[in-house]
Amino acid sequence: MLLSASLPAGQGWQRPNQSGTGSPRAPGAWWAQGIRRELGLGGGSGGASGVLQDGSQRWDGLSRAGQHIQQHQDDAMELPWALLALAGMGAAADLAVQNRGSPRSLPTPPARLPYVPRVPPVALLGKVTASTFALEGPRCVFDGHADASDAVWLAVAFANASAAFRNPLSRADVPPYKQLPTARSYMTLETAAAAYSCSAPSPPVLRVGGDTACRDQGRQDPCNGPLPSPGPYRVKFLLMGCRGPKAETRWSEPILLRRAVSPSTIDPAPARRGSAVLVIASILASLGAVLATAVLGALGAKVWGSLCHQNLGADAFIRRSYRTHHIPPALPQPLPPGDIFR
Amino acid sequence: MAKTDDCVHILQGLLVFGNVVIGMCGIALTAECIYFVSNPHDLYPLLKATENSDIYAAAWIGIFVGLALFALSILGIIGVIKASRTLLLVYIILMLITFAFEMASCITAATHQDSLTPELFLKQMLERYQKSEPANNSDNEITKTWDELMLQNHCCGVLGPSDWQNYTSVFRRTHSDADYPWPRMCCVLDAQGFPVSLDGCKLGVPGYYNSNGCYDAISGPVSTHAWGVAWFGFAILCWTVST
């Protein structure tokens, strides 16, 4: 029930007074207007609105669906047809067309797969850089939906523009890389669906933004160019067949790229003086003080000794180098009379 | 008297021994500092670029202090043997002066060692590695030094390859982030010098790039030299004072 998912609660085809523009012509007319209003209001989610790209096509489809519903009502075809019309606008129209045999048909909306793309959880240092990011390969996801000739694309959009993304109807409508700044989304990494099948050895990691050559040379092919800004991006995988999108995965969580700061914010000064420097300085200073005291003490002792002119001989300093024997001064002996003439 | 005689002789013997040790240490200090000054190691360009040459000033002072210590030790021995008070006084005064110089050298070396933080090298690397218009020759030398450092030590950046992602740099101006999340030298290279797996290196697959930082490889040799000058001088001084 794709469309019913987008209906705000409480509104819907139960309320006959919903139409604001004049009195309803027929019981089924307000259904068409209700559908118009609801799709106009909430036409952003999933594949129900993804089938038709711009407003005019949507309007035609709506009026066509409305006509079919009215005809159903007129033919007194019951409620089941009306429910189908509301369930998926495109699917209902297609069914009605088949009943009516009308040659025009709306394409089926792509199957919505529950797989959510994500950045690989393994520890890779470069899985998110300033302009690239890595994704897990969608292995085995598209088996059962893909033919041999189909291609799997990656749709990348800014996170706030992912709701407005419309699946392209054909390969020619694929938004190219260089429209990313204006269209806020692009598609890239076109790969054959066989590369992601269960039986083939698919690449475990895809790198988005790794090709700088296509950016510089401006080739028209799908370009996996680097992302210009770190703003969060959301991605989804889209399986494109020759008739248009066949299946899609869900949008990923927003992926934010790295931002680099300027090196002028680095402060090269050491956080705090090393304790070793303090230890050395303090020990050396104290030793220097001891040595200086010793020198001053020695100088002082020498000066003191020369000033006092005493014959002590037992200095604290001099004791270290040499010691004098303390000999009391001997009294001069009287010379014998005979020594004078020796 | 004989006992004090013996004490004096023992003391003299100890002092002579102390002075001999000081003399030998002085010679050793001179030799070490001459080696350090004349034989700059490979990381010299990085140190020169930090414009902080205190370590070399400390080494030069160490040379002269070593010679002075040697001369003073001879003077001390002569003074002890001759028991001359004047000589010993001169010895002590000169030792004090030498002590002051060596103290300055030690503290300078230790302070300089402290200033070689990882942030200092990180800033220098980001601002000068692979500068496209090198202002002078030192920028080229820094680039060459870093390339050799990363190649030989199997390391990348100062703290790791994330340095190149966390900060903008002059390298980033010329090399786009998609092609060069980090320099090619950070990739594991084969014998010819090409990356073993360029995609693996760009994605950061373990085994294809160098995940360690180079700070340990830088600080190792520089620390050895700085501490060689600082602590050796410190030990000599302690011994001197104790003598």
PDB file of N, CA, C and O in Angstrom, chain A residues 156-222:
ATOM      1  N   VAL A 156      23.467   9.458  -5.295  1.00  0.00           N
ATOM      2  CA  VAL A 156      24.036  10.206  -4.176  1.00  0.00           C
ATOM      3  C   VAL A 156      23.325  11.538  -4.115  1.00  0.00           C
ATOM      4  O   VAL A 156      23.209  12.235  -5.131  1.00  0.00           O
ATOM      5  N   ALA A 157      22.848  11.897  -2.950  1.00  0.00           N
ATOM      6  CA  ALA A 157      22.166  13.181  -2.804  1.00  0.00           C
ATOM      7  C   ALA A 157      22.549  13.774  -1.464  1.00  0.00           C
ATOM      8  O   ALA A 157      22.881  13.059  -0.523  1.00  0.00           O
ATOM      9  N   PHE A 158      22.468  15.082  -1.385  1.00  0.00           N
ATOM     10  CA  PHE A 158      22.624  15.726  -0.088  1.00  0.00           C
ATOM     11  C   PHE A 158      21.502  15.238   0.827  1.00  0.00           C
ATOM     12  O   PHE A 158      20.378  14.987   0.381  1.00  0.00           O
ATOM     13  N   ALA A 159      21.814  15.125   2.084  1.00  0.00           N
ATOM     14  CA  ALA A 159      20.865  14.496   3.003  1.00  0.00           C
ATOM     15  C   ALA A 159      19.534  15.241   3.034  1.00  0.00           C
ATOM     16  O   ALA A 159      18.476  14.632   3.163  1.00  0.00           O
ATOM     17  N   ASN A 160      19.574  16.569   2.893  1.00  0.00           N
ATOM     18  CA  ASN A 160      18.308  17.284   2.926  1.00  0.00           C
ATOM     19  C   ASN A 160      17.612  17.306   1.570  1.00  0.00           C
ATOM     20  O   ASN A 160      16.517  17.833   1.454  1.00  0.00           O
ATOM     21  N   ALA A 161      18.267  16.762   0.543  1.00  0.00           N
ATOM     22  CA  ALA A 161      17.635  16.716  -0.775  1.00  0.00           C
ATOM     23  C   ALA A 161      17.257  15.301  -1.172  1.00  0.00           C
ATOM     24  O   ALA A 161      16.811  15.084  -2.295  1.00  0.00           O
ATOM     25  N   SER A 162      17.450  14.350  -0.273  1.00  0.00           N
ATOM     26  CA  SER A 162      17.186  12.972  -0.680  1.00  0.00           C
ATOM     27  C   SER A 162      15.692  12.712  -0.828  1.00  0.00           C
ATOM     28  O   SER A 162      15.282  11.891  -1.623  1.00  0.00           O
ATOM     29  N   ALA A 163      14.883  13.427  -0.078  1.00  0.00           N
ATOM     30  CA  ALA A 163      13.443  13.204  -0.184  1.00  0.00           C
ATOM     31  C   ALA A 163      12.908  13.701  -1.520  1.00  0.00           C
ATOM     32  O   ALA A 163      11.922  13.173  -2.040  1.00  0.00           O
ATOM     33  N   ALA A 164      13.562  14.691  -2.091  1.00  0.00           N
ATOM     34  CA  ALA A 164      13.078  15.263  -3.347  1.00  0.00           C
ATOM     35  C   ALA A 164      13.640  14.540  -4.561  1.00  0.00           C
ATOM     36  O   ALA A 164      13.368  14.943  -5.675  1.00  0.00           O
ATOM     37  N   PHE A 165      14.422  13.498  -4.357  1.00  0.00           N
ATOM     38  CA  PHE A 165      15.061  12.810  -5.484  1.00  0.00           C
ATOM     39  C   PHE A 165      14.020  11.992  -6.231  1.00  0.00           C
ATOM     40  O   PHE A 165      13.231  11.258  -5.630  1.00  0.00           O
ATOM     41  N   ARG A 166      14.037  12.112  -7.570  1.00  0.00           N
ATOM     42  CA  ARG A 166      13.129  11.320  -8.400  1.00  0.00           C
ATOM     43  C   ARG A 166      13.941  10.356  -9.234  1.00  0.00           C
ATOM     44  O   ARG A 166      14.931  10.747  -9.843  1.00  0.00           O
ATOM     45  N   ASN A 167      13.531   9.098  -9.253  1.00  0.00           N
ATOM     46  CA  ASN A 167      14.267   8.132 -10.062  1.00  0.00           C
ATOM     47  C   ASN A 167      14.176   8.504 -11.532  1.00  0.00           C
ATOM     48  O   ASN A 167      13.106   8.863 -12.012  1.00  0.00           O
ATOM     49  N   PRO A 168      15.275   8.427 -12.261  1.00  0.00           N
ATOM     50  CA  PRO A 168      15.201   8.750 -13.686  1.00  0.00           C
ATOM     51  C   PRO A 168      14.475   7.637 -14.435  1.00  0.00           C
ATOM     52  O   PRO A 168      14.530   6.476 -14.063  1.00  0.00           O
ATOM     53  N   LEU A 169      13.800   8.029 -15.501  1.00  0.00           N
ATOM     54  CA  LEU A 169      12.995   7.053 -16.222  1.00  0.00           C
ATOM     55  C   LEU A 169      13.833   6.186 -17.140  1.00  0.00           C
ATOM     56  O   LEU A 169      13.435   5.084 -17.474  1.00  0.00           O
ATOM     57  N   SER A 170      14.949   6.716 -17.593  1.00  0.00           N
ATOM     58  CA  SER A 170      15.777   5.936 -18.500  1.00  0.00           C
ATOM     59  C   SER A 170      17.212   6.371 -18.302  1.00  0.00           C
ATOM     60  O   SER A 170      17.501   7.301 -17.555  1.00  0.00           O
ATOM     61  N   ARG A 171      18.084   5.685 -19.010  1.00  0.00           N
ATOM     62  CA  ARG A 171      19.484   6.000 -18.827  1.00  0.00           C
ATOM     63  C   ARG A 171      19.814   7.413 -19.276  1.00  0.00           C
ATOM     64  O   ARG A 171      20.749   8.028 -18.792  1.00  0.00           O
ATOM     65  N   ALA A 172      19.030   7.917 -20.198  1.00  0.00           N
ATOM     66  CA  ALA A 172      19.321   9.264 -20.689  1.00  0.00           C
ATOM     67  C   ALA A 172      18.966  10.332 -19.669  1.00  0.00           C
ATOM     68  O   ALA A 172      19.474  11.453 -19.725  1.00  0.00           O
ATOM     69  N   ASP A 173      18.099   9.986 -18.724  1.00  0.00           N
ATOM     70  CA  ASP A 173      17.666  10.984 -17.744  1.00  0.00           C
ATOM     71  C   ASP A 173      18.518  10.971 -16.492  1.00  0.00           C
ATOM     72  O   ASP A 173      18.200  11.682 -15.535  1.00  0.00           O
ATOM     73  N   VAL A 174      19.550  10.156 -16.484  1.00  0.00           N
ATOM     74  CA  VAL A 174      20.351  10.032 -15.260  1.00  0.00           C
ATOM     75  C   VAL A 174      21.052  11.360 -14.974  1.00  0.00           C
ATOM     76  O   VAL A 174      21.708  11.909 -15.851  1.00  0.00           O
ATOM     77  N   PRO A 175      20.893  11.909 -13.777  1.00  0.00           N
ATOM     78  CA  PRO A 175      21.560  13.190 -13.479  1.00  0.00           C
ATOM     79  C   PRO A 175      23.072  12.978 -13.400  1.00  0.00           C
ATOM     80  O   PRO A 175      23.549  12.084 -12.701  1.00  0.00           O
ATOM     81  N   PRO A 176      23.844  13.786 -14.127  1.00  0.00           N
ATOM     82  CA  PRO A 176      25.292  13.582 -14.140  1.00  0.00           C
ATOM     83  C   PRO A 176      25.965  14.213 -12.927  1.00  0.00           C
ATOM     84  O   PRO A 176      25.352  14.972 -12.177  1.00  0.00           O
ATOM     85  N   TYR A 177      27.233  13.878 -12.814  1.00  0.00           N
ATOM     86  CA  TYR A 177      28.013  14.322 -11.662  1.00  0.00           C
ATOM     87  C   TYR A 177      28.109  15.834 -11.598  1.00  0.00           C
ATOM     88  O   TYR A 177      28.043  16.435 -10.523  1.00  0.00           O
ATOM     89  N   LYS A 178      28.246  16.476 -12.742  1.00  0.00           N
ATOM     90  CA  LYS A 178      28.530  17.899 -12.651  1.00  0.00           C
ATOM     91  C   LYS A 178      27.299  18.708 -12.285  1.00  0.00           C
ATOM     92  O   LYS A 178      27.391  19.902 -12.029  1.00  0.00           O
ATOM     93  N   GLN A 179      26.144  18.072 -12.221  1.00  0.00           N
ATOM     94  CA  GLN A 179      24.961  18.812 -11.790  1.00  0.00           C
ATOM     95  C   GLN A 179      24.757  18.752 -10.296  1.00  0.00           C
ATOM     96  O   GLN A 179      23.740  19.212  -9.794  1.00  0.00           O
ATOM     97  N   LEU A 180      25.718  18.163  -9.601  1.00  0.00           N
ATOM     98  CA  LEU A 180      25.533  18.008  -8.155  1.00  0.00           C
ATOM     99  C   LEU A 180      25.302  19.335  -7.441  1.00  0.00           C
ATOM    100  O   LEU A 180      24.418  19.434  -6.603  1.00  0.00           O
ATOM    101  N   PRO A 181      26.046  20.389  -7.726  1.00  0.00           N
ATOM    102  CA  PRO A 181      25.792  21.635  -6.972  1.00  0.00           C
ATOM    103  C   PRO A 181      24.391  22.191  -7.198  1.00  0.00           C
ATOM    104  O   PRO A 181      23.791  22.734  -6.277  1.00  0.00           O
ATOM    105  N   THR A 182      23.842  22.031  -8.422  1.00  0.00           N
ATOM    106  CA  THR A 182      22.534  22.638  -8.690  1.00  0.00           C
ATOM    107  C   THR A 182      21.406  21.673  -8.382  1.00  0.00           C
ATOM    108  O   THR A 182      20.433  22.029  -7.726  1.00  0.00           O
ATOM    109  N   ALA A 183      21.539  20.441  -8.890  1.00  0.00           N
ATOM    110  CA  ALA A 183      20.455  19.489  -8.700  1.00  0.00           C
ATOM    111  C   ALA A 183      20.506  18.821  -7.328  1.00  0.00           C
ATOM    112  O   ALA A 183      19.554  18.154  -6.939  1.00  0.00           O
ATOM    113  N   ARG A 184      21.599  18.999  -6.620  1.00  0.00           N
ATOM    114  CA  ARG A 184      21.766  18.459  -5.266  1.00  0.00           C
ATOM    115  C   ARG A 184      21.770  16.931  -5.240  1.00  0.00           C
ATOM    116  O   ARG A 184      21.622  16.333  -4.185  1.00  0.00           O
ATOM    117  N   SER A 185      21.933  16.301  -6.385  1.00  0.00           N
ATOM    118  CA  SER A 185      22.031  14.846  -6.403  1.00  0.00           C
ATOM    119  C   SER A 185      22.612  14.436  -7.748  1.00  0.00           C
ATOM    120  O   SER A 185      22.601  15.213  -8.695  1.00  0.00           O
ATOM    121  N   TYR A 186      23.133  13.228  -7.779  1.00  0.00           N
ATOM    122  CA  TYR A 186      23.613  12.704  -9.047  1.00  0.00           C
ATOM    123  C   TYR A 186      23.670  11.189  -8.922  1.00  0.00           C
ATOM    124  O   TYR A 186      23.446  10.643  -7.835  1.00  0.00           O
ATOM    125  N   MET A 187      23.963  10.552 -10.025  1.00  0.00           N
ATOM    126  CA  MET A 187      24.054   9.086 -10.005  1.00  0.00           C
ATOM    127  C   MET A 187      25.362   8.677 -10.639  1.00  0.00           C
ATOM    128  O   MET A 187      25.835   9.306 -11.583  1.00  0.00           O
ATOM    129  N   THR A 188      25.942   7.653 -10.122  1.00  0.00           N
ATOM    130  CA  THR A 188      27.267   7.250 -10.570  1.00  0.00           C
ATOM    131  C   THR A 188      27.455   5.774 -10.320  1.00  0.00           C
ATOM    132  O   THR A 188      26.539   5.060  -9.924  1.00  0.00           O
ATOM    133  N   LEU A 189      28.662   5.319 -10.567  1.00  0.00           N
ATOM    134  CA  LEU A 189      29.054   3.923 -10.313  1.00  0.00           C
ATOM    135  C   LEU A 189      28.124   2.948 -11.019  1.00  0.00           C
ATOM    136  O   LEU A 189      27.568   2.034 -10.419  1.00  0.00           O
ATOM    137  N   GLU A 190      27.943   3.172 -12.316  1.00  0.00           N
ATOM    138  CA  GLU A 190      27.125   2.241 -13.079  1.00  0.00           C
ATOM    139  C   GLU A 190      27.875   0.921 -13.193  1.00  0.00           C
ATOM    140  O   GLU A 190      29.003   0.871 -13.676  1.00  0.00           O
ATOM    141  N   THR A 191      27.259  -0.144 -12.720  1.00  0.00           N
ATOM    142  CA  THR A 191      27.881  -1.470 -12.748  1.00  0.00           C
ATOM    143  C   THR A 191      26.875  -2.469 -13.259  1.00  0.00           C
ATOM    144  O   THR A 191      25.686  -2.343 -12.991  1.00  0.00           O
ATOM    145  N   ALA A 192      27.360  -3.471 -13.953  1.00  0.00           N
ATOM    146  CA  ALA A 192      26.450  -4.531 -14.397  1.00  0.00           C
ATOM    147  C   ALA A 192      25.898  -5.254 -13.181  1.00  0.00           C
ATOM    148  O   ALA A 192      26.603  -5.514 -12.211  1.00  0.00           O
ATOM    149  N   ALA A 193      24.634  -5.567 -13.243  1.00  0.00           N
ATOM    150  CA  ALA A 193      24.000  -6.199 -12.084  1.00  0.00           C
ATOM    151  C   ALA A 193      24.630  -7.551 -11.764  1.00  0.00           C
ATOM    152  O   ALA A 193      24.586  -8.014 -10.625  1.00  0.00           O
ATOM    153  N   ALA A 194      25.221  -8.183 -12.759  1.00  0.00           N
ATOM    154  CA  ALA A 194      25.843  -9.484 -12.521  1.00  0.00           C
ATOM    155  C   ALA A 194      27.021  -9.376 -11.573  1.00  0.00           C
ATOM    156  O   ALA A 194      27.389 -10.351 -10.918  1.00  0.00           O
ATOM    157  N   ALA A 195      27.598  -8.183 -11.484  1.00  0.00           N
ATOM    158  CA  ALA A 195      28.765  -8.039 -10.602  1.00  0.00           C
ATOM    159  C   ALA A 195      28.370  -8.111  -9.140  1.00  0.00           C
ATOM    160  O   ALA A 195      29.220  -8.357  -8.290  1.00  0.00           O
ATOM    161  N   TYR A 196      27.109  -7.884  -8.829  1.00  0.00           N
ATOM    162  CA  TYR A 196      26.676  -7.912  -7.428  1.00  0.00           C
ATOM    163  C   TYR A 196      25.882  -9.154  -7.105  1.00  0.00           C
ATOM    164  O   TYR A 196      25.235  -9.229  -6.069  1.00  0.00           O
ATOM    165  N   SER A 197      25.878 -10.107  -8.019  1.00  0.00           N
ATOM    166  CA  SER A 197      25.068 -11.281  -7.734  1.00  0.00           C
ATOM    167  C   SER A 197      25.778 -12.163  -6.716  1.00  0.00           C
ATOM    168  O   SER A 197      26.961 -12.007  -6.454  1.00  0.00           O
ATOM    169  N   CYS A 198      25.033 -13.093  -6.172  1.00  0.00           N
ATOM    170  CA  CYS A 198      25.598 -13.943  -5.132  1.00  0.00           C
ATOM    171  C   CYS A 198      26.712 -14.828  -5.670  1.00  0.00           C
ATOM    172  O   CYS A 198      27.651 -15.153  -4.951  1.00  0.00           O
ATOM    173  N   SER A 199      26.594 -15.205  -6.919  1.00  0.00           N
ATOM    174  CA  SER A 199      27.566 -16.169  -7.415  1.00  0.00           C
ATOM    175  C   SER A 199      28.867 -15.504  -7.820  1.00  0.00           C
ATOM    176  O   SER A 199      29.909 -16.124  -7.793  1.00  0.00           O
ATOM    177  N   ALA A 200      28.820 -14.243  -8.195  1.00  0.00           N
ATOM    178  CA  ALA A 200      30.059 -13.593  -8.640  1.00  0.00           C
ATOM    179  C   ALA A 200      30.817 -13.031  -7.441  1.00  0.00           C
ATOM    180  O   ALA A 200      30.210 -12.621  -6.464  1.00  0.00           O
ATOM    181  N   PRO A 201      32.127 -12.988  -7.531  1.00  0.00           N
ATOM    182  CA  PRO A 201      32.898 -12.368  -6.439  1.00  0.00           C
ATOM    183  C   PRO A 201      32.798 -10.847  -6.529  1.00  0.00           C
ATOM    184  O   PRO A 201      33.533 -10.210  -7.264  1.00  0.00           O
ATOM    185  N   SER A 202      31.875 -10.294  -5.804  1.00  0.00           N
ATOM    186  CA  SER A 202      31.649  -8.857  -5.959  1.00  0.00           C
ATOM    187  C   SER A 202      32.656  -8.081  -5.104  1.00  0.00           C
ATOM    188  O   SER A 202      33.177  -8.596  -4.125  1.00  0.00           O
ATOM    189  N   PRO A 203      32.907  -6.854  -5.468  1.00  0.00           N
ATOM    190  CA  PRO A 203      33.850  -6.069  -4.681  1.00  0.00           C
ATOM    191  C   PRO A 203      33.285  -5.814  -3.285  1.00  0.00           C
ATOM    192  O   PRO A 203      32.136  -5.424  -3.152  1.00  0.00           O
ATOM    193  N   PRO A 204      34.056  -6.038  -2.267  1.00  0.00           N
ATOM    194  CA  PRO A 204      33.508  -5.861  -0.919  1.00  0.00           C
ATOM    195  C   PRO A 204      33.276  -4.407  -0.568  1.00  0.00           C
ATOM    196  O   PRO A 204      32.409  -4.092   0.231  1.00  0.00           O
ATOM    197  N   VAL A 205      34.048  -3.520  -1.186  1.00  0.00           N
ATOM    198  CA  VAL A 205      33.963  -2.115  -0.821  1.00  0.00           C
ATOM    199  C   VAL A 205      33.957  -1.279  -2.095  1.00  0.00           C
ATOM    200  O   VAL A 205      34.746  -1.515  -3.003  1.00  0.00           O
ATOM    201  N   LEU A 206      33.045  -0.327  -2.156  1.00  0.00           N
ATOM    202  CA  LEU A 206      33.036   0.623  -3.263  1.00  0.00           C
ATOM    203  C   LEU A 206      33.527   1.959  -2.749  1.00  0.00           C
ATOM    204  O   LEU A 206      33.189   2.355  -1.636  1.00  0.00           O
ATOM    205  N   ARG A 207      34.297   2.652  -3.573  1.00  0.00           N
ATOM    206  CA  ARG A 207      34.801   3.949  -3.134  1.00  0.00           C
ATOM    207  C   ARG A 207      34.113   5.029  -3.960  1.00  0.00           C
ATOM    208  O   ARG A 207      34.287   5.105  -5.167  1.00  0.00           O
ATOM    209  N   VAL A 208      33.346   5.856  -3.295  1.00  0.00           N
ATOM    210  CA  VAL A 208      32.625   6.930  -3.971  1.00  0.00           C
ATOM    211  C   VAL A 208      33.513   8.161  -3.972  1.00  0.00           C
ATOM    212  O   VAL A 208      33.966   8.603  -2.931  1.00  0.00           O
ATOM    213  N   GLY A 209      33.778   8.694  -5.133  1.00  0.00           N
ATOM    214  CA  GLY A 209      34.564   9.921  -5.211  1.00  0.00           C
ATOM    215  C   GLY A 209      36.014   9.675  -5.538  1.00  0.00           C
ATOM    216  O   GLY A 209      36.844  10.559  -5.361  1.00  0.00           O
ATOM    217  N   GLY A 210      36.350   8.474  -6.019  1.00  0.00           N
ATOM    218  CA  GLY A 210      37.761   8.180  -6.188  1.00  0.00           C
ATOM    219  C   GLY A 210      38.356   8.561  -7.518  1.00  0.00           C
ATOM    220  O   GLY A 210      39.548   8.376  -7.723  1.00  0.00           O
ATOM    221  N   ASP A 211      37.571   9.086  -8.442  1.00  0.00           N
ATOM    222  CA  ASP A 211      38.080   9.316  -9.788  1.00  0.00           C
ATOM    223  C   ASP A 211      38.229  10.807 -10.028  1.00  0.00           C
ATOM    224  O   ASP A 211      37.250  11.498 -10.275  1.00  0.00           O
ATOM    225  N   THR A 212      39.452  11.303  -9.960  1.00  0.00           N
ATOM    226  CA  THR A 212      39.634  12.736 -10.193  1.00  0.00           C
ATOM    227  C   THR A 212      39.787  13.044 -11.672  1.00  0.00           C
ATOM    228  O   THR A 212      39.599  14.181 -12.086  1.00  0.00           O
ATOM    229  N   ALA A 213      40.106  12.034 -12.485  1.00  0.00           N
ATOM    230  CA  ALA A 213      40.347  12.323 -13.901  1.00  0.00           C
ATOM    231  C   ALA A 213      39.056  12.758 -14.580  1.00  0.00           C
ATOM    232  O   ALA A 213      39.053  13.682 -15.386  1.00  0.00           O
ATOM    233  N   CYS A 214      37.934  12.127 -14.215  1.00  0.00           N
ATOM    234  CA  CYS A 214      36.718  12.481 -14.952  1.00  0.00           C
ATOM    235  C   CYS A 214      36.229  13.858 -14.540  1.00  0.00           C
ATOM    236  O   CYS A 214      35.578  14.552 -15.306  1.00  0.00           O
ATOM    237  N   ARG A 215      36.569  14.263 -13.338  1.00  0.00           N
ATOM    238  CA  ARG A 215      36.178  15.616 -12.936  1.00  0.00           C
ATOM    239  C   ARG A 215      36.960  16.653 -13.717  1.00  0.00           C
ATOM    240  O   ARG A 215      36.419  17.663 -14.169  1.00  0.00           O
ATOM    241  N   ASP A 216      38.242  16.397 -13.889  1.00  0.00           N
ATOM    242  CA  ASP A 216      39.078  17.402 -14.541  1.00  0.00           C
ATOM    243  C   ASP A 216      38.822  17.436 -16.042  1.00  0.00           C
ATOM    244  O   ASP A 216      38.913  18.490 -16.659  1.00  0.00           O
ATOM    245  N   GLN A 217      38.543  16.262 -16.607  1.00  0.00           N
ATOM    246  CA  GLN A 217      38.389  16.256 -18.061  1.00  0.00           C
ATOM    247  C   GLN A 217      36.949  16.479 -18.480  1.00  0.00           C
ATOM    248  O   GLN A 217      36.688  16.715 -19.637  1.00  0.00           O
ATOM    249  N   GLY A 218      36.025  16.396 -17.580  1.00  0.00           N
ATOM    250  CA  GLY A 218      34.641  16.720 -17.908  1.00  0.00           C
ATOM    251  C   GLY A 218      34.000  15.776 -18.890  1.00  0.00           C
ATOM    252  O   GLY A 218      33.257  16.190 -19.762  1.00  0.00           O
ATOM    253  N   ARG A 219      34.301  14.496 -18.733  1.00  0.00           N
ATOM    254  CA  ARG A 219      33.677  13.531 -19.658  1.00  0.00           C
ATOM    255  C   ARG A 219      32.201  13.390 -19.321  1.00  0.00           C
ATOM    256  O   ARG A 219      31.763  13.662 -18.218  1.00  0.00           O
ATOM    257  N   GLN A 220      31.457  12.906 -20.296  1.00  0.00           N
ATOM    258  CA  GLN A 220      30.012  12.826 -20.111  1.00  0.00           C
ATOM    259  C   GLN A 220      29.596  11.530 -19.442  1.00  0.00           C
ATOM    260  O   GLN A 220      28.471  11.398 -19.007  1.00  0.00           O
ATOM    261  N   ASP A 221      30.486  10.557 -19.418  1.00  0.00           N
ATOM    262  CA  ASP A 221      30.100   9.266 -18.847  1.00  0.00           C
ATOM    263  C   ASP A 221      29.791   9.419 -17.366  1.00  0.00           C
ATOM    264  O   ASP A 221      30.158  10.413 -16.760  1.00  0.00           O
ATOM    265  N   PRO A 222      29.161   8.396 -16.782  1.00  0.00           N
ATOM    266  CA  PRO A 222      28.950   8.514 -15.341  1.00  0.00           C
ATOM    267  C   PRO A 222      30.296   8.677 -14.636  1.00  0.00           C
ATOM    268  O   PRO A 222      31.187   7.880 -14.773  1.00  0.00           O
TER     269      PRO A 222
END
